[in-house]
mmCIF file of C-alpha atoms and ligand atoms in Angstrom:
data_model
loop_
_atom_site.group_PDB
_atom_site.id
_atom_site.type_symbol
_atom_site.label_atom_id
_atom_site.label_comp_id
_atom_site.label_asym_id
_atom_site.label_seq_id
_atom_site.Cartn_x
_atom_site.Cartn_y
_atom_site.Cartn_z
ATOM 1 C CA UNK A 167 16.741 13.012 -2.181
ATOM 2 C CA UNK A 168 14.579 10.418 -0.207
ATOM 3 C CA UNK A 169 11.188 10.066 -2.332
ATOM 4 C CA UNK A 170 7.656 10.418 -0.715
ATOM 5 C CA UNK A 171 4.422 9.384 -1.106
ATOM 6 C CA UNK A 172 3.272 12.245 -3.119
ATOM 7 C CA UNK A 173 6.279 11.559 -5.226
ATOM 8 C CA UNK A 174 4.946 7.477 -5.749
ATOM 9 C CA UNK A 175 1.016 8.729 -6.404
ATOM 10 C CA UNK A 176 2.670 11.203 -8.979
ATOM 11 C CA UNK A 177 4.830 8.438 -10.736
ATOM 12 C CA UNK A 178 1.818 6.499 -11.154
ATOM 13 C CA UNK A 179 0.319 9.464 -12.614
ATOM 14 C CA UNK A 180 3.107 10.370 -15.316
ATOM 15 C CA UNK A 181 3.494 6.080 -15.849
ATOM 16 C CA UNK A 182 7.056 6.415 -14.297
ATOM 17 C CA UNK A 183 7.843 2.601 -13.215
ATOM 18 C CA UNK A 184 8.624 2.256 -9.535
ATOM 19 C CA UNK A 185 11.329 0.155 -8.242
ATOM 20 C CA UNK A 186 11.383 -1.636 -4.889
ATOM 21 C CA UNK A 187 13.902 -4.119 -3.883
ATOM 22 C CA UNK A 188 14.484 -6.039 -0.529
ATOM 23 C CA UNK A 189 16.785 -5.146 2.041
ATOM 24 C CA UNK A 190 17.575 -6.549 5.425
ATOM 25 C CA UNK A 191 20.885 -5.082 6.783
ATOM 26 C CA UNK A 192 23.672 -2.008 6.521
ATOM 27 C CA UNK A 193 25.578 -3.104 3.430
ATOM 28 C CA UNK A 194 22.768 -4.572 1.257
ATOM 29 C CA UNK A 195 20.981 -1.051 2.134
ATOM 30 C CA UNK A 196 23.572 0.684 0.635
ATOM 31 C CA UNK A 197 23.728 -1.016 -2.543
ATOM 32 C CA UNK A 198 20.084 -0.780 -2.653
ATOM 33 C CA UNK A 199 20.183 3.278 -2.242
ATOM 34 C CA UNK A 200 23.650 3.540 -4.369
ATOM 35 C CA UNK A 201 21.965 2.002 -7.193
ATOM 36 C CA UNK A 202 19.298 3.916 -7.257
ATOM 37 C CA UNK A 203 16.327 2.107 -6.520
ATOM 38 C CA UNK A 204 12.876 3.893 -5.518
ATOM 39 C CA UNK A 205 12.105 2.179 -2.000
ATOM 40 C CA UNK A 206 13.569 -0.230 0.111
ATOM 41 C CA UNK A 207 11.481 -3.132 1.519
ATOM 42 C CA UNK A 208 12.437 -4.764 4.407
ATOM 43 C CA UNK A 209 10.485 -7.786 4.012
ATOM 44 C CA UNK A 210 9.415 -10.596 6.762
ATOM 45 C CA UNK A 211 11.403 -12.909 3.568
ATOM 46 C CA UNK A 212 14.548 -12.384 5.943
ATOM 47 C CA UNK A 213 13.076 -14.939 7.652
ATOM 48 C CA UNK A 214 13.994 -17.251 5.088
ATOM 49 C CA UNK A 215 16.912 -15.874 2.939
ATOM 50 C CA UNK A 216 18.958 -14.141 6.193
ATOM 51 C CA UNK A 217 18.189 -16.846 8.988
ATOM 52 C CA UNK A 218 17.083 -19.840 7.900
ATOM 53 C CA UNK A 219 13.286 -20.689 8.616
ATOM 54 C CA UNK A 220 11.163 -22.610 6.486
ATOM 55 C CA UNK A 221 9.051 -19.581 5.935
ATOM 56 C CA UNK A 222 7.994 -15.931 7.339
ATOM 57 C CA UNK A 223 5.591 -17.472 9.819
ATOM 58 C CA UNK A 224 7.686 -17.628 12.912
ATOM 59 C CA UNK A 225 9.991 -13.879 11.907
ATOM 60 C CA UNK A 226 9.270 -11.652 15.726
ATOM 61 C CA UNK A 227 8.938 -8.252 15.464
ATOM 62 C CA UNK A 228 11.904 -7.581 16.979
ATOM 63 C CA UNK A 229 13.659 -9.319 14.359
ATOM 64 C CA UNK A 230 11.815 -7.372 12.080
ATOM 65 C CA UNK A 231 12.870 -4.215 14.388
ATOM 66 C CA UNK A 232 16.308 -5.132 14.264
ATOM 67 C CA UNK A 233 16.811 -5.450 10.654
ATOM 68 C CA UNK A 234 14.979 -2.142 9.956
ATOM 69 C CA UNK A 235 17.172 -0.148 12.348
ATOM 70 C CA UNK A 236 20.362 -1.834 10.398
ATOM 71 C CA UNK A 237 18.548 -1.370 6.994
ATOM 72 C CA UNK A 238 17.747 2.317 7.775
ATOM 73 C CA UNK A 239 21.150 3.232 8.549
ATOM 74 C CA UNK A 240 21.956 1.812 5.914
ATOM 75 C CA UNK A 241 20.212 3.977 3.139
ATOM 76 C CA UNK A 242 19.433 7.097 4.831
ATOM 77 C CA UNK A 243 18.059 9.044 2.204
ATOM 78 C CA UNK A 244 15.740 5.508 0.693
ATOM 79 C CA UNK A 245 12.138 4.985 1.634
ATOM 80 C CA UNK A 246 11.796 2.246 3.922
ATOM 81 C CA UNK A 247 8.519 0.309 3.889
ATOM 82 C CA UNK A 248 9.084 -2.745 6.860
ATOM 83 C CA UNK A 249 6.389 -5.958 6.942
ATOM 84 C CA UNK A 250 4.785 -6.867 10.051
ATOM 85 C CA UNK A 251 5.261 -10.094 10.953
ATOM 86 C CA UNK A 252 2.550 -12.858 11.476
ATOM 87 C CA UNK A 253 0.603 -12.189 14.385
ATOM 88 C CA UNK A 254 2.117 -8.792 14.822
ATOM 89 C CA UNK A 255 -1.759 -7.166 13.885
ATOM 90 C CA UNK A 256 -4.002 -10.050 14.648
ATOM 91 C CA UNK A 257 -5.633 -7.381 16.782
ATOM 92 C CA UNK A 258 -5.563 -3.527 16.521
ATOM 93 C CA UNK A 259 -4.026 -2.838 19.813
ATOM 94 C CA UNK A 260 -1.229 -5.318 19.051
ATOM 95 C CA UNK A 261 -1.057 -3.788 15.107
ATOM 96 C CA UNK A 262 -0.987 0.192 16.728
ATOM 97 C CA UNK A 263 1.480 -1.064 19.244
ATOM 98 C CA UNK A 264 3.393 -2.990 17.093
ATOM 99 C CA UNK A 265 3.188 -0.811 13.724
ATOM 100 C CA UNK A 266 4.210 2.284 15.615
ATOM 101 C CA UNK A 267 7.609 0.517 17.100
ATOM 102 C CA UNK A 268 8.448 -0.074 13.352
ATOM 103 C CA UNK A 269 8.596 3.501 13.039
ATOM 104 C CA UNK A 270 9.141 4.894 15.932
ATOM 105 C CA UNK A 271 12.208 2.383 16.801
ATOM 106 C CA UNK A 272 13.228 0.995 13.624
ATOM 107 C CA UNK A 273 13.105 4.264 10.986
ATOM 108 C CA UNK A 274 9.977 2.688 9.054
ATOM 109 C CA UNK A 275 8.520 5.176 6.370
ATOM 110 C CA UNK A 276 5.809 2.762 6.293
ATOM 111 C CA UNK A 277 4.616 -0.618 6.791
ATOM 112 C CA UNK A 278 3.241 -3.176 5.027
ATOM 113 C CA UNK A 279 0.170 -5.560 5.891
ATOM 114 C CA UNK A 280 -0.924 -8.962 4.484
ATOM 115 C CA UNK A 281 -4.573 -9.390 3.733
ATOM 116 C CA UNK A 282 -7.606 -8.084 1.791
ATOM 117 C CA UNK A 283 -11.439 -6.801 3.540
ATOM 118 C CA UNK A 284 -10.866 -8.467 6.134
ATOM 119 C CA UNK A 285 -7.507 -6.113 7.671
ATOM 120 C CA UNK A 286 -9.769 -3.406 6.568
ATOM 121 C CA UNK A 287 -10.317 -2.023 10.332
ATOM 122 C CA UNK A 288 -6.626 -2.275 11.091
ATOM 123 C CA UNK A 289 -5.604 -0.228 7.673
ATOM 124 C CA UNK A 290 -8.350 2.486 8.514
ATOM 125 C CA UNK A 291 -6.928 2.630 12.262
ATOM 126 C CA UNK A 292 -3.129 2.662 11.278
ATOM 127 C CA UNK A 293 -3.816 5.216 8.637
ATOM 128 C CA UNK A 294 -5.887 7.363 10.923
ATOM 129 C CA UNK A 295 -2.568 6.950 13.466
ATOM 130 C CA UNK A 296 -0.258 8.573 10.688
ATOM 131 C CA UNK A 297 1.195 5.187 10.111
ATOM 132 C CA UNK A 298 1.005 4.684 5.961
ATOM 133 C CA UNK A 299 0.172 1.403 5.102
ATOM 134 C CA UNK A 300 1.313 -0.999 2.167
ATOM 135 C CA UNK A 301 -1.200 -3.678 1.537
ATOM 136 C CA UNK A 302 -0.571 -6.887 0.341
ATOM 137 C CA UNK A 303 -2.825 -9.359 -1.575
ATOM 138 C CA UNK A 304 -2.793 -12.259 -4.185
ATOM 139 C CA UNK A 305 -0.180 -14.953 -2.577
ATOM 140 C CA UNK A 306 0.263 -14.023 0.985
ATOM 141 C CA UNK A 307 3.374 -15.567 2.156
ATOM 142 C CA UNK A 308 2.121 -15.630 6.522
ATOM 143 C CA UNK A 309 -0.892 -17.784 5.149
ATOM 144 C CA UNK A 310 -0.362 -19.256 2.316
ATOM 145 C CA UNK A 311 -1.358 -22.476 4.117
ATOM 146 C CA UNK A 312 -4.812 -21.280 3.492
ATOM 147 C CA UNK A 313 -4.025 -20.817 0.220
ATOM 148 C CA UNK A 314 -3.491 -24.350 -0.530
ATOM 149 C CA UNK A 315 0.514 -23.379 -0.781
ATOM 150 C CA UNK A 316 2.837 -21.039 -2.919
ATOM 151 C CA UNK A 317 0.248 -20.940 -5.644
ATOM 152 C CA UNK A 318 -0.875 -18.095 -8.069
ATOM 153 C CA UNK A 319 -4.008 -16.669 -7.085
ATOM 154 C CA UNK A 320 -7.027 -14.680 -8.931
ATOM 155 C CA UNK A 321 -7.021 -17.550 -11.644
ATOM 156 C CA UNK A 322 -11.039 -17.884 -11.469
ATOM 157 C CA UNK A 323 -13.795 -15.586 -12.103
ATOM 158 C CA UNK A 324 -14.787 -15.496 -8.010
ATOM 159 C CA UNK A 325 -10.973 -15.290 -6.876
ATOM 160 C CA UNK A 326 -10.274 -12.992 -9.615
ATOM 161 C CA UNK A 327 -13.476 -10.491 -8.585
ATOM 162 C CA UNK A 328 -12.027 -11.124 -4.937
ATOM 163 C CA UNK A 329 -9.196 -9.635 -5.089
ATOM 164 C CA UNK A 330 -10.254 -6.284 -6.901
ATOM 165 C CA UNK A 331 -12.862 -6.023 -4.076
ATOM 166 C CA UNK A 332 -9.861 -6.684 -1.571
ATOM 167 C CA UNK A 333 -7.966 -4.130 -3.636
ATOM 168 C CA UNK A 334 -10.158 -1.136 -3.536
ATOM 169 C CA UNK A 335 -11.209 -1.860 0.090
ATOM 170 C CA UNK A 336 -7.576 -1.615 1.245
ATOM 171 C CA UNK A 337 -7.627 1.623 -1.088
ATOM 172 C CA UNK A 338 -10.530 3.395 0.490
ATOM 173 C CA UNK A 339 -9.062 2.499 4.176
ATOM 174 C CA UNK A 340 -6.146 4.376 3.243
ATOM 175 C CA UNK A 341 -3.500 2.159 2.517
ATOM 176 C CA UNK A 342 -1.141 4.077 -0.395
ATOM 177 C CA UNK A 343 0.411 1.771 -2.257
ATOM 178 C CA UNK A 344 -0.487 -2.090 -2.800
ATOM 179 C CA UNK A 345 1.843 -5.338 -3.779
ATOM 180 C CA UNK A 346 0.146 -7.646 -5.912
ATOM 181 C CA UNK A 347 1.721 -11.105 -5.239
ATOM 182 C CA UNK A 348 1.688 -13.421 -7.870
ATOM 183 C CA UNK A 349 -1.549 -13.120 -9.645
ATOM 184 C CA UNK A 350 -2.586 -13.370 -13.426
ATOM 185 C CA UNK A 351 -0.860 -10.120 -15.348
ATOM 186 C CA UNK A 352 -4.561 -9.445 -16.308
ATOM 187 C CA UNK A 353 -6.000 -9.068 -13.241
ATOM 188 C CA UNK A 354 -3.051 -6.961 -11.631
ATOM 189 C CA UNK A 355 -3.375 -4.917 -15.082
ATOM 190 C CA UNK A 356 -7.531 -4.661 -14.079
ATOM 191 C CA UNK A 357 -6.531 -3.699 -10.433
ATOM 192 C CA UNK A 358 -3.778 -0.809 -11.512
ATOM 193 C CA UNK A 359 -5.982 0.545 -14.005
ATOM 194 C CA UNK A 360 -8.973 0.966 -11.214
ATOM 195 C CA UNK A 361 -6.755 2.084 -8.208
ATOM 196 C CA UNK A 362 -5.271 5.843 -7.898
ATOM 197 C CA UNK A 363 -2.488 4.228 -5.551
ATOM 198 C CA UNK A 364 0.342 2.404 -7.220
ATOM 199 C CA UNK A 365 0.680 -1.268 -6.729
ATOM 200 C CA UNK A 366 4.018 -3.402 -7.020
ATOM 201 C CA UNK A 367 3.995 -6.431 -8.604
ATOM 202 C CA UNK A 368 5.604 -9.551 -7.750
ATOM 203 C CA UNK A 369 4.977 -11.811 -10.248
ATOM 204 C CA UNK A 370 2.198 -9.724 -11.409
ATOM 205 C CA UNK A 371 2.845 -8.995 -14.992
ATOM 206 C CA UNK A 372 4.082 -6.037 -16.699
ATOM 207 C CA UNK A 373 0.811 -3.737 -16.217
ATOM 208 C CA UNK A 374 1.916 -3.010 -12.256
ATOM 209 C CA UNK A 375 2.826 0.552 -11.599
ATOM 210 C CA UNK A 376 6.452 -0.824 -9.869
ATOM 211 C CA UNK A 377 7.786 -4.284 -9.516
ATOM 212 C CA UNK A 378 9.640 -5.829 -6.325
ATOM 213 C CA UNK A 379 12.169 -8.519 -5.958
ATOM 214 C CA UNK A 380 14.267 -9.858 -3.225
ATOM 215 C CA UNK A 381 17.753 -9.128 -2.836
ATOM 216 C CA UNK A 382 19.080 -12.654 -2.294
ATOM 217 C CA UNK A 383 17.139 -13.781 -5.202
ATOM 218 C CA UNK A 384 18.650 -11.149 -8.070
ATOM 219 C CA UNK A 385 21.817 -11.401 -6.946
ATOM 220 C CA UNK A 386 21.921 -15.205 -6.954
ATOM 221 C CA UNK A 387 22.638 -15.478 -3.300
ATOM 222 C CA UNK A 388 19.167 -17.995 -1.811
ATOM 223 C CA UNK A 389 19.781 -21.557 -3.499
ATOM 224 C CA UNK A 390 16.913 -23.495 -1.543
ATOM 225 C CA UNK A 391 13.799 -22.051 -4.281
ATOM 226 C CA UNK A 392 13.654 -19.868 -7.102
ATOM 227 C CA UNK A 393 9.668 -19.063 -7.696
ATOM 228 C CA UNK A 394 9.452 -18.165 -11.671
ATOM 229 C CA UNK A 395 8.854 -14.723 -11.282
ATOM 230 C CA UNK A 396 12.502 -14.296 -10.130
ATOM 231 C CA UNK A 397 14.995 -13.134 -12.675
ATOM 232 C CA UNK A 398 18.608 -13.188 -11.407
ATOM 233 C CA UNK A 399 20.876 -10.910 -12.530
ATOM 234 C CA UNK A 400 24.286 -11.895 -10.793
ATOM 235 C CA UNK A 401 25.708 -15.433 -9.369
ATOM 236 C CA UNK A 402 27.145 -14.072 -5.837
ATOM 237 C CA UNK A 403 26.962 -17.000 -3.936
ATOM 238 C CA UNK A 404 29.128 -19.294 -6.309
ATOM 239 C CA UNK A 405 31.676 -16.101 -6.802
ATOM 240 C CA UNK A 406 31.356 -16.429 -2.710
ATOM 241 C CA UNK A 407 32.190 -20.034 -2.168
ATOM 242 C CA UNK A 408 34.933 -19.329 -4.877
ATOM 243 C CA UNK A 409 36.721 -16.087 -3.214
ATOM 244 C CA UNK A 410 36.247 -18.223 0.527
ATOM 245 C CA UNK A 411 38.093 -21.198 -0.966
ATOM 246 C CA UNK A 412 40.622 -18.720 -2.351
ATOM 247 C CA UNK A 413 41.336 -17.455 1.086
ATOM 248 C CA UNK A 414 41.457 -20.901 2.873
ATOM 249 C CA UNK A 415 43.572 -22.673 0.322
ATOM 250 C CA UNK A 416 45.893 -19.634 0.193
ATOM 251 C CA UNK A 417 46.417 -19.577 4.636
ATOM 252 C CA UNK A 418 46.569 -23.719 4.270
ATOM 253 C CA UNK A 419 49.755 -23.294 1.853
ATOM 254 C CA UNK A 420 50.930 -19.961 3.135
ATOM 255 C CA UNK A 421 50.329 -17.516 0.363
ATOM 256 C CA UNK A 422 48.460 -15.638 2.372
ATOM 257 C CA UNK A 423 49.479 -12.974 4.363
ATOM 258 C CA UNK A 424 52.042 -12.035 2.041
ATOM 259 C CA UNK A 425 55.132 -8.973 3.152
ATOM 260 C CA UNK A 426 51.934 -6.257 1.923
ATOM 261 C CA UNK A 427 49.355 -7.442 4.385
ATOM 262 C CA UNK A 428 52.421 -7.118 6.972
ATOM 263 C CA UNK A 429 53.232 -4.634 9.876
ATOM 264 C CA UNK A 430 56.645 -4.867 10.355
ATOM 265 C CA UNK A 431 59.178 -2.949 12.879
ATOM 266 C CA UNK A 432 62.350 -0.601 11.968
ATOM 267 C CA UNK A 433 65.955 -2.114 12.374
ATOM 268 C CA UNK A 434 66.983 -0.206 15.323
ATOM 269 C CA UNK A 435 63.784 -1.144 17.410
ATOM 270 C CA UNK A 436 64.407 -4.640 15.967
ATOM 271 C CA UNK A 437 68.585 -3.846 17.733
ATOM 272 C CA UNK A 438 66.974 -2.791 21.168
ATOM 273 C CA UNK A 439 64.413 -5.479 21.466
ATOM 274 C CA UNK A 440 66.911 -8.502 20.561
ATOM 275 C CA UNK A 441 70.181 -7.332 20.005
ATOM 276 C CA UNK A 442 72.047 -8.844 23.221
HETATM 277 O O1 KIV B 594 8.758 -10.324 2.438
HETATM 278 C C1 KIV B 594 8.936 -9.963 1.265
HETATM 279 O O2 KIV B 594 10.055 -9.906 0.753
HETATM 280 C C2 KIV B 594 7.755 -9.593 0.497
HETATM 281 C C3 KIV B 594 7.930 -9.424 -0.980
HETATM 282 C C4 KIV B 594 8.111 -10.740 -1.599
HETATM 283 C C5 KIV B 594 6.847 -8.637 -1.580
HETATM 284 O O3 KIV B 594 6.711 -9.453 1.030
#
């Protein structure tokens, strides 16, 4: 049965580990859902590990649309939290607009926001909407630019005290659940321990009320990086490249089709189509 938010605040409660894991289209939905995992995340990372930009900044919404629809059919009975993409809420009327397409159009449970205080007034707004919000702090992917790059964050006193204020303001403007992106295990521990909403780490430590990973990356499938907080648990894309030779060596030599992949036709229509 699909889980809710009163069912994620209560596994916090009882210490019941959530899972998340990414998902951008119908069949990795399904595996997502068939192995049982809490909630599906259609992350703005499909930018980079399903098409092929250098990062999430330029992902549309419609993109992001697109996926979700796919994604929701996908794994019916899964919660689906969707990111907005960069730009999509640099105002409220755009994030209202934009956030309510997600779930309106694509199937959305929920979706999730990068930023601390300072996306406090779009939270509050989307909440107030009936739109449940994920925030998302520590390494924010859309700006990490500003961050100096794909660095850790929270490893000083003031960045460290930053982000539990960023934490508990996204809290108290309603968002119900909070990723912590790759910040010191001591400081996510500090921020789960304060909050009543769970947070998902990502390279967050052990102390996180759920962890989430992307598809591509536990399965083995996105060569170009592999952050450290990734632990892959299959090798899919060098099985892949290994079944597609397979195929292409077997049609160049003519193994393939063999008399079982074949339709054939009876003897006596064989007679009447060639026998004079
Ligand atoms: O886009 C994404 O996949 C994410 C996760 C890395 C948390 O935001």
């Amino acid at each position: 049965m699909k889980k809710t938010i009163p069912d994620f605040e209560k596994m916090k409660q009882v210490g019941e580990k959530i899972t998340m894991l990414t998902a951008y289209d119908y069949p990795s939905a399904q595996f997502v859902e068939e192995a049982g995992v809490d909630m599906i995340l259609v992350g703005d990372s499909l930018g980079m590990v399903v098409l092929g930009y250098d990062s999430t900044v330029p992902v549309t919404m419609e993109e992001m649309l697109h996926h979700t629809k796919a994604a929701r059919r996908g794994a019916p009975q899964t919660f689906v939290v969707t990111d907005m993409p960069f730009m999509s809420y640099a105002t409220i009327d755009l994030a209202i607009m934009n956030a309510g397409r997600l779930v309106k159009e694509g199937g959305a449970d929920a979706v999730k926001l990068e930023g601390g205080v300072d996306i406090v007034p779009i939270v509050r707004t989307l909440t107030h909407a009936g739109i449940p919000v994920v925030g998302h702090i520590g390494l924010t992917p859309q700006t990490a630019s500003q961050l100096g790059g794909f660095k850790v964050q929270g490893r000083d006193l003031d960045s460290a005290k930053q982000l539990l204020k960023d934490a508990q303001a996204l809290e108290q403007a309603g968002a119900f659940l909070l990723v912590l992106e790759a910040i010191p295990r001591q400081v996510a521990g500090q921020i789960s321990t304060e909050l009543k909403i769970p947070t998902i780490g990502i390279g967050a430590g052990l102390d996180c009320d759920g962890q989430v990973l992307v598809f591509h990356d536990i399965l083995g499938l996105f060569k170009r990086f592999k952050p450290k907080f990734v632990k892959q648990y299959a090798e899919l894309r060098t099985n892949s490249v290994q079944a597609i030779q397979e195929y292409h060596n077997e049609v160049k030599s003519g193994i393939f089709p063999t008399e079982h992949h074949t339709f054939g036709l009876s003897d006596e229509v064989i007679e009447k189509l060639y026998g004079d």
